[in-house]
PDB file of C-alpha atoms in Angstrom:
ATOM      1  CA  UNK M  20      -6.922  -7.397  -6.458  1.00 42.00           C
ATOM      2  CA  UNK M  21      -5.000 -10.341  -8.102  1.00 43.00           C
ATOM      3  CA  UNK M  22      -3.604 -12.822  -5.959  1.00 42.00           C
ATOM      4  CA  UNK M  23      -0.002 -13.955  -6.285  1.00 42.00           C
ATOM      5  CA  UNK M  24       2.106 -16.772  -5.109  1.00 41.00           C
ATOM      6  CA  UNK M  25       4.357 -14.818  -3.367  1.00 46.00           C
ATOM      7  CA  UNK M  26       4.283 -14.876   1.020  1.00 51.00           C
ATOM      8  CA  UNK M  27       5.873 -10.988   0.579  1.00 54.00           C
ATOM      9  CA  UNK M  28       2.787  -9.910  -1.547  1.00 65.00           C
ATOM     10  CA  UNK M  29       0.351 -10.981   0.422  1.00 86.00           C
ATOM     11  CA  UNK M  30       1.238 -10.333   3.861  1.00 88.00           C
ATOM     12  CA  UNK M  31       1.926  -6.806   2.117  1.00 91.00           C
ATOM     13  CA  UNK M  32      -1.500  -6.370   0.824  1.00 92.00           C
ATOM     14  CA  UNK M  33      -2.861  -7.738   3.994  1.00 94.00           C
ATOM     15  CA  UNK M  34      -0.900  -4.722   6.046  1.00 95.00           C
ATOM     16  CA  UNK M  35      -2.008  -2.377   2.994  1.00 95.00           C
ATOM     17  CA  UNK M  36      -5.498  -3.021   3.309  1.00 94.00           C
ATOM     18  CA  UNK M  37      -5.672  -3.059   6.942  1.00 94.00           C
ATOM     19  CA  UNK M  38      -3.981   0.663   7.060  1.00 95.00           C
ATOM     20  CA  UNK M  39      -5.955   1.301   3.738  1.00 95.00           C
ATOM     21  CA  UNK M  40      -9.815   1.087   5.676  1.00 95.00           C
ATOM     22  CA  UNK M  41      -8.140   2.340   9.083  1.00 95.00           C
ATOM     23  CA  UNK M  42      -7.184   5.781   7.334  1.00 95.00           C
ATOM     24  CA  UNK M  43     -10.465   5.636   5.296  1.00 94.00           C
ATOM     25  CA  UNK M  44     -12.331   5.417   8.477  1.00 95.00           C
ATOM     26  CA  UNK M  45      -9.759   8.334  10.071  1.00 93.00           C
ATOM     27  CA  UNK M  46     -10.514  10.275   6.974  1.00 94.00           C
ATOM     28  CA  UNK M  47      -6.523  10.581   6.297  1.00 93.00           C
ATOM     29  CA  UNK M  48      -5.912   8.594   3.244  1.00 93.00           C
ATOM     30  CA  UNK M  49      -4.169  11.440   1.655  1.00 92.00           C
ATOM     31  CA  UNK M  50      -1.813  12.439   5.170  1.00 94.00           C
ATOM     32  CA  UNK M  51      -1.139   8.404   5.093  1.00 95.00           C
ATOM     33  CA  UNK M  52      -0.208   8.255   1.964  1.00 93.00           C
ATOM     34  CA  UNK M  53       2.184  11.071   1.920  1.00 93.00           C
ATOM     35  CA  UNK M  54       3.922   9.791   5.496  1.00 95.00           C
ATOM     36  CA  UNK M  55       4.548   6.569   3.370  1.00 94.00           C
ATOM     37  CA  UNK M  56       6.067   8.578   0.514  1.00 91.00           C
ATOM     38  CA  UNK M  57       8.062  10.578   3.083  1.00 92.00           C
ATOM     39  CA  UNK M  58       8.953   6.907   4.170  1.00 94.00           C
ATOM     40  CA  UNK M  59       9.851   5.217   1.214  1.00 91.00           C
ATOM     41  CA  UNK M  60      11.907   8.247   0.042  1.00 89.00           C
ATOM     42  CA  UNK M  61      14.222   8.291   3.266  1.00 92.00           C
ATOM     43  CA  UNK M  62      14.912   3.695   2.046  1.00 91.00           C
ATOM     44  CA  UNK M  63      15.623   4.618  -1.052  1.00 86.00           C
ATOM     45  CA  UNK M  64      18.303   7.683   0.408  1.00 88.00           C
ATOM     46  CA  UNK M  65      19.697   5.128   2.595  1.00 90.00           C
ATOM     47  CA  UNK M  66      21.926   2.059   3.099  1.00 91.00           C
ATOM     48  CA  UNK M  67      21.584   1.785   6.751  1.00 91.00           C
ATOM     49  CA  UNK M  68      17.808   1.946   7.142  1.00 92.00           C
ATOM     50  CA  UNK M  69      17.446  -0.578   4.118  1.00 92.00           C
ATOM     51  CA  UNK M  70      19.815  -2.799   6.292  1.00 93.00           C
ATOM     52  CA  UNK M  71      17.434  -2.342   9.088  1.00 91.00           C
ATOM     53  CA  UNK M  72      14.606  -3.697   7.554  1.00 91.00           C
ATOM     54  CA  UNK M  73      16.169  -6.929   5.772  1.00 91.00           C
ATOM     55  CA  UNK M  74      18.456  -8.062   8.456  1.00 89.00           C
ATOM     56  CA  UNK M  75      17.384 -10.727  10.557  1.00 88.00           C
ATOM     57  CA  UNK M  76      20.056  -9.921  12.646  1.00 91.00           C
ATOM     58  CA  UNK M  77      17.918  -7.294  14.603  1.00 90.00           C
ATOM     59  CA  UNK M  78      15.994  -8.321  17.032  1.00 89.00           C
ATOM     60  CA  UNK M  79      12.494  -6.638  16.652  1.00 87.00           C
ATOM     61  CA  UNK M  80      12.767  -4.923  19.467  1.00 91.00           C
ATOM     62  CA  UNK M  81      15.647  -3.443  18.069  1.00 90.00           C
ATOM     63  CA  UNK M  82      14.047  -2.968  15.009  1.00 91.00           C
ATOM     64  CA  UNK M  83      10.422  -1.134  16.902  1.00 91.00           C
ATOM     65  CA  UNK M  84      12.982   1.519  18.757  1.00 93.00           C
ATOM     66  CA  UNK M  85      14.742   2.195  15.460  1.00 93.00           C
ATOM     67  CA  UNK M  86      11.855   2.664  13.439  1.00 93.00           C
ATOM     68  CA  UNK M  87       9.692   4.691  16.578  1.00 93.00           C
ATOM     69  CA  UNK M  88      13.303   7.020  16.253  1.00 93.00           C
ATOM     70  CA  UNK M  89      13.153   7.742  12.709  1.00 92.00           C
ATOM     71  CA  UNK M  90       9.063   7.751  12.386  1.00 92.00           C
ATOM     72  CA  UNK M  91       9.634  10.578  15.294  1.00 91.00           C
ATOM     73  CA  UNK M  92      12.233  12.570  13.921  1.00 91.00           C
ATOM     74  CA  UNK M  93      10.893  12.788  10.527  1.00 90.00           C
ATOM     75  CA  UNK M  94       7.658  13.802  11.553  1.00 91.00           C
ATOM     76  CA  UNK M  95       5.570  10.458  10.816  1.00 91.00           C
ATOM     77  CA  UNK M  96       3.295  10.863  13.655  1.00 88.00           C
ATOM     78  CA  UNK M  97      -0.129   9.102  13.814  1.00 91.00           C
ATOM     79  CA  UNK M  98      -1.919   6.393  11.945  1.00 94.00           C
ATOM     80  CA  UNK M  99       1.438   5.949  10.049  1.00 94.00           C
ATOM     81  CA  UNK M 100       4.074   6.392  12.639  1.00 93.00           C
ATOM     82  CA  UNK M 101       1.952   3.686  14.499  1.00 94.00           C
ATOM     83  CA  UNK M 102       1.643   1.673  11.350  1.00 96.00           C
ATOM     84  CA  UNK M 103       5.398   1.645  11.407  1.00 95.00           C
ATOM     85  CA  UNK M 104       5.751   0.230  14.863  1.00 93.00           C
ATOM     86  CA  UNK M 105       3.531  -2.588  14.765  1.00 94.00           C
ATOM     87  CA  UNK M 106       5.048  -3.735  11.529  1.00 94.00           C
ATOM     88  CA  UNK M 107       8.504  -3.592  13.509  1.00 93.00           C
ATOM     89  CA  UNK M 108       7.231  -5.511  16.351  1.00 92.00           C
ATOM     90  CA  UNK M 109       5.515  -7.924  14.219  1.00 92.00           C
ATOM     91  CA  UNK M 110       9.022  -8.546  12.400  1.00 91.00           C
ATOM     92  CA  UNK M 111       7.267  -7.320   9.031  1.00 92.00           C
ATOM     93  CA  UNK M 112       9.579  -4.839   7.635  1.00 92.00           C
ATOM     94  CA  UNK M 113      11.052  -7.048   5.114  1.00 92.00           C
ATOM     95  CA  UNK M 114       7.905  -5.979   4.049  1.00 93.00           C
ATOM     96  CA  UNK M 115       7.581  -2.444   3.808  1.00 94.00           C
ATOM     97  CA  UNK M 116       8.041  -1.945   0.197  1.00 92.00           C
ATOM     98  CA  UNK M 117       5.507  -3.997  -1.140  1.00 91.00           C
ATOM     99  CA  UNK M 118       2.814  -2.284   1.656  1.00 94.00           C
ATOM    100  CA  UNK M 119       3.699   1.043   0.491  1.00 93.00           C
ATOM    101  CA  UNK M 120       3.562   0.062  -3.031  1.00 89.00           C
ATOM    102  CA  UNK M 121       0.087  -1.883  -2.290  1.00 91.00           C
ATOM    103  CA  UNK M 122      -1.246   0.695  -0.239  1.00 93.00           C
ATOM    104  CA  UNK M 123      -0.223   3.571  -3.345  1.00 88.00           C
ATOM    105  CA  UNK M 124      -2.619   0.887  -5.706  1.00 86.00           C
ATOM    106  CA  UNK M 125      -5.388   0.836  -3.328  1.00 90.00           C
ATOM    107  CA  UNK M 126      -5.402   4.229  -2.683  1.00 91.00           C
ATOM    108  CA  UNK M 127      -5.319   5.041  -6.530  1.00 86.00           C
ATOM    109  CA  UNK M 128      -7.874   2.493  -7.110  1.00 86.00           C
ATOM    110  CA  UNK M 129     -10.580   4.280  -4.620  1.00 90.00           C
ATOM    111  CA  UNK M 130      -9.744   7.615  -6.352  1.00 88.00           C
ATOM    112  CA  UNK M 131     -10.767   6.054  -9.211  1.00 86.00           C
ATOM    113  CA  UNK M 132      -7.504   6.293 -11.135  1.00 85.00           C
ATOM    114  CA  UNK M 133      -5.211   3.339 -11.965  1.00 86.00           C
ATOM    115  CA  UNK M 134      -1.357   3.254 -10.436  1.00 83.00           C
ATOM    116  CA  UNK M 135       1.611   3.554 -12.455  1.00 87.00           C
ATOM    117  CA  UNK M 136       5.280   2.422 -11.787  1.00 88.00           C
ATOM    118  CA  UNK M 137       7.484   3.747 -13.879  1.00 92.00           C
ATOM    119  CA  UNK M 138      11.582   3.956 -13.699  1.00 92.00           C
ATOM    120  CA  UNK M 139      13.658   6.203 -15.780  1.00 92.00           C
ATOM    121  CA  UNK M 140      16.928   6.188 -16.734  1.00 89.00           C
ATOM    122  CA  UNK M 141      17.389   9.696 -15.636  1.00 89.00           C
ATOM    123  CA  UNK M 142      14.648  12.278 -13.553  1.00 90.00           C
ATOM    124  CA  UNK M 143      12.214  13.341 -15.387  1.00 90.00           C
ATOM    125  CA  UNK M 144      10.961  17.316 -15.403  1.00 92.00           C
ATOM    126  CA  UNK M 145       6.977  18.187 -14.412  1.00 91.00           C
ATOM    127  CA  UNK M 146       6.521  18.800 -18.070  1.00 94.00           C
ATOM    128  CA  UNK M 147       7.736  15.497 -19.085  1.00 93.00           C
ATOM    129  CA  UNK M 148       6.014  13.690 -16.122  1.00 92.00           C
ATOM    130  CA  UNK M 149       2.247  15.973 -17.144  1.00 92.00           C
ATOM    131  CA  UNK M 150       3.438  14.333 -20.892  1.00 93.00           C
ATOM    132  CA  UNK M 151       3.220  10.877 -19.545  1.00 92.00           C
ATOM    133  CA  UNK M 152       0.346  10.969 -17.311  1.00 91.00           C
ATOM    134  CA  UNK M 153      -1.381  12.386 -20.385  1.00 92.00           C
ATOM    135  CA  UNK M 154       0.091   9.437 -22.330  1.00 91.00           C
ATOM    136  CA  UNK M 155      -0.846   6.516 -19.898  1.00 90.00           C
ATOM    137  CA  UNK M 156      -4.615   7.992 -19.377  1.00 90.00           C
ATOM    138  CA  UNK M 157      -5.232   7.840 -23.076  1.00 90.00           C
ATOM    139  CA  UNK M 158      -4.041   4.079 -22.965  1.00 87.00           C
ATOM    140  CA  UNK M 159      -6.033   3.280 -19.382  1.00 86.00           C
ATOM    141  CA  UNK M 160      -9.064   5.153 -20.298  1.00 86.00           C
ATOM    142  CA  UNK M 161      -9.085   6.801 -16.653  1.00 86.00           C
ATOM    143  CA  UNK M 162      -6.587   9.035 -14.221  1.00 87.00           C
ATOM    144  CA  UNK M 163      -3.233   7.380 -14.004  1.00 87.00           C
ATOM    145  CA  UNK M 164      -1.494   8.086 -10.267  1.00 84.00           C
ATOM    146  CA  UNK M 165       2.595   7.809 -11.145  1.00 86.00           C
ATOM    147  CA  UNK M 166       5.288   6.822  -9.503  1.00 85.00           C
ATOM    148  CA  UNK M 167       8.787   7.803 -11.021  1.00 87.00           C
ATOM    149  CA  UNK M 168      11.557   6.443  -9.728  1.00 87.00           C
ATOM    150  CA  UNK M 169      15.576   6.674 -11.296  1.00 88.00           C
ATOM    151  CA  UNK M 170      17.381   3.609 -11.975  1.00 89.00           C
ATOM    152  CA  UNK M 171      20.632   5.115 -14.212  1.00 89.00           C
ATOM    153  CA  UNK M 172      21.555   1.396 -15.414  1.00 90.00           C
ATOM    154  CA  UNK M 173      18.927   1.578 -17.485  1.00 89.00           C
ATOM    155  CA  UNK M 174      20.949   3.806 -19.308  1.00 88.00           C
ATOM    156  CA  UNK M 175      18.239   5.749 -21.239  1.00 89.00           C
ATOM    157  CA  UNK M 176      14.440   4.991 -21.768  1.00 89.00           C
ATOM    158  CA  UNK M 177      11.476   3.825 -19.399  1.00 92.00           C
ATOM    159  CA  UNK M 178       9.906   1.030 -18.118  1.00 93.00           C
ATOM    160  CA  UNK M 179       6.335   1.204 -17.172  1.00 92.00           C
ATOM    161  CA  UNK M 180       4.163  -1.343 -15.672  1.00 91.00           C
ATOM    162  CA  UNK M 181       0.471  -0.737 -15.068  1.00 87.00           C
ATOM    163  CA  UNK M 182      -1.874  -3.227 -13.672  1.00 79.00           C
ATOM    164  CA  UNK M 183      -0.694  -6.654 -15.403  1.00 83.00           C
ATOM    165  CA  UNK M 184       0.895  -4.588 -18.406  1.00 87.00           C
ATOM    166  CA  UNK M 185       4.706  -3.670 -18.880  1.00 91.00           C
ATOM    167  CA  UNK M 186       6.229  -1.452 -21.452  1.00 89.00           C
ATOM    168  CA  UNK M 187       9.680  -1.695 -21.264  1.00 91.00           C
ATOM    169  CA  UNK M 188      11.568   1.268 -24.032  1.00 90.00           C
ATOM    170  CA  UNK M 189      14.871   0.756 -21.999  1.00 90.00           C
ATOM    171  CA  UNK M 190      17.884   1.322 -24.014  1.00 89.00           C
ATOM    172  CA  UNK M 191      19.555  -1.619 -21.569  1.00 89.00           C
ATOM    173  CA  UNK M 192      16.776  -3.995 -22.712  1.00 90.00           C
ATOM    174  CA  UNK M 193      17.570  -3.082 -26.453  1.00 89.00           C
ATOM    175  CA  UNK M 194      20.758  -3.391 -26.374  1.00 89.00           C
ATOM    176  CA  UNK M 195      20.669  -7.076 -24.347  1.00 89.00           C
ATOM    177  CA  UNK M 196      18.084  -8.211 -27.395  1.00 89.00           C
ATOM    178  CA  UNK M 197      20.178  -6.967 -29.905  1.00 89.00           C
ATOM    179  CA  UNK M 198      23.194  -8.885 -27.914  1.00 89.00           C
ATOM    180  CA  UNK M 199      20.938 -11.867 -27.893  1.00 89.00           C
ATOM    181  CA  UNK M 200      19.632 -11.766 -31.214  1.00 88.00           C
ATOM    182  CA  UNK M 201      23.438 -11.440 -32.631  1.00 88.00           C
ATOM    183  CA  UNK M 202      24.705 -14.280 -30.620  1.00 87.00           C
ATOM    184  CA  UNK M 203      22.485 -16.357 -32.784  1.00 82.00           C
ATOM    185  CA  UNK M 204      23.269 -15.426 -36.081  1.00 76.00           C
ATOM    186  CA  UNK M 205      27.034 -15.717 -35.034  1.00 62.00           C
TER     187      UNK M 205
END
């Protein structure tokens, strides 16, 4: 795995790999994986819990009850829900993100298939998502595990970064060259 700069990236990819070779060992890579989906989906549905995990203003024991709550009531029991707590108590959540997105890459990478971000401008149907899997495979040469996520400012378009590569077909990045690129003749 590449090594970056950044203190975020690697004290995710530390956490990643940690839970990584604990659910290997538990034989629950897949169950893990899913709780962290299950996870990242409720952050991304809400303002309060992404609060929760960037303030500094909680305390982390704060931070451990709130997380055990919502672990518990969503049904993120286990290797996961435990996951969840120590990160809390070790004032990691900050954090979170990049582990889930780190622990997605590992997991892809021991499946043998490469991991795909990719952000649309709107959602994208199974057909059109079975269309790009097919699409990126063909380019990576192997099975290509995606993960589609909406960002409407893009306006229409995608942006997809695999490995160290990024295709962005963004209408928003068009039209900001073609601003760009008139500013200079002008």
């Amino acid at each position: 795995m590449a090594q970056s700069s950044s203190p975020i990236s690697g004290v995710a990819e530390r956490y990643a790999g940690s839970l990584f070779e604990l659910a290997l060992q538990a034989n629950s890579v897949a169950k893990v994986e899913a709780d962290l989906n299950s996870f990242e989906a409720m952050l991304a549905g809400s303002a309060d819990l992404t609060r929760l995990i960037n303030s500094p203003v909680f305390s982390s024991e704060d931070q451990a009850k709130a997380i055990a709550a919502i672990a518990d009531k969503a049904g993120i029991t286990g290797l996961t829900g435990n996951f969840l707590r120590v990160v809390a108590q070790n004032r990691r959540l900050f954090a979170i993100p990049g582990m889930i997105r780190a622990f997605r890459q590992i997991a892809a990478e021991h499946r043998g298939e490469t991991a795909a971000e990719v952000t649309s401008a709107h959602e994208l149907t199974a057909a059109q998502q079975t269309e790009l899997k097919a699409a990126l495979k063909s380019v990576a040469g192997k099975d290509v595990a995606v993960s589609v996520t909406v960002d409407p400012s893009l306006l229409g378009g995608l942006v997809v970064k695999m490995g160290s590569r990024q295709i962005d077909t963004s209408l928003k990045t068009k039209l900001n060259s073609l601003k760009l690129a008139l500013k200079e003749v002008g």
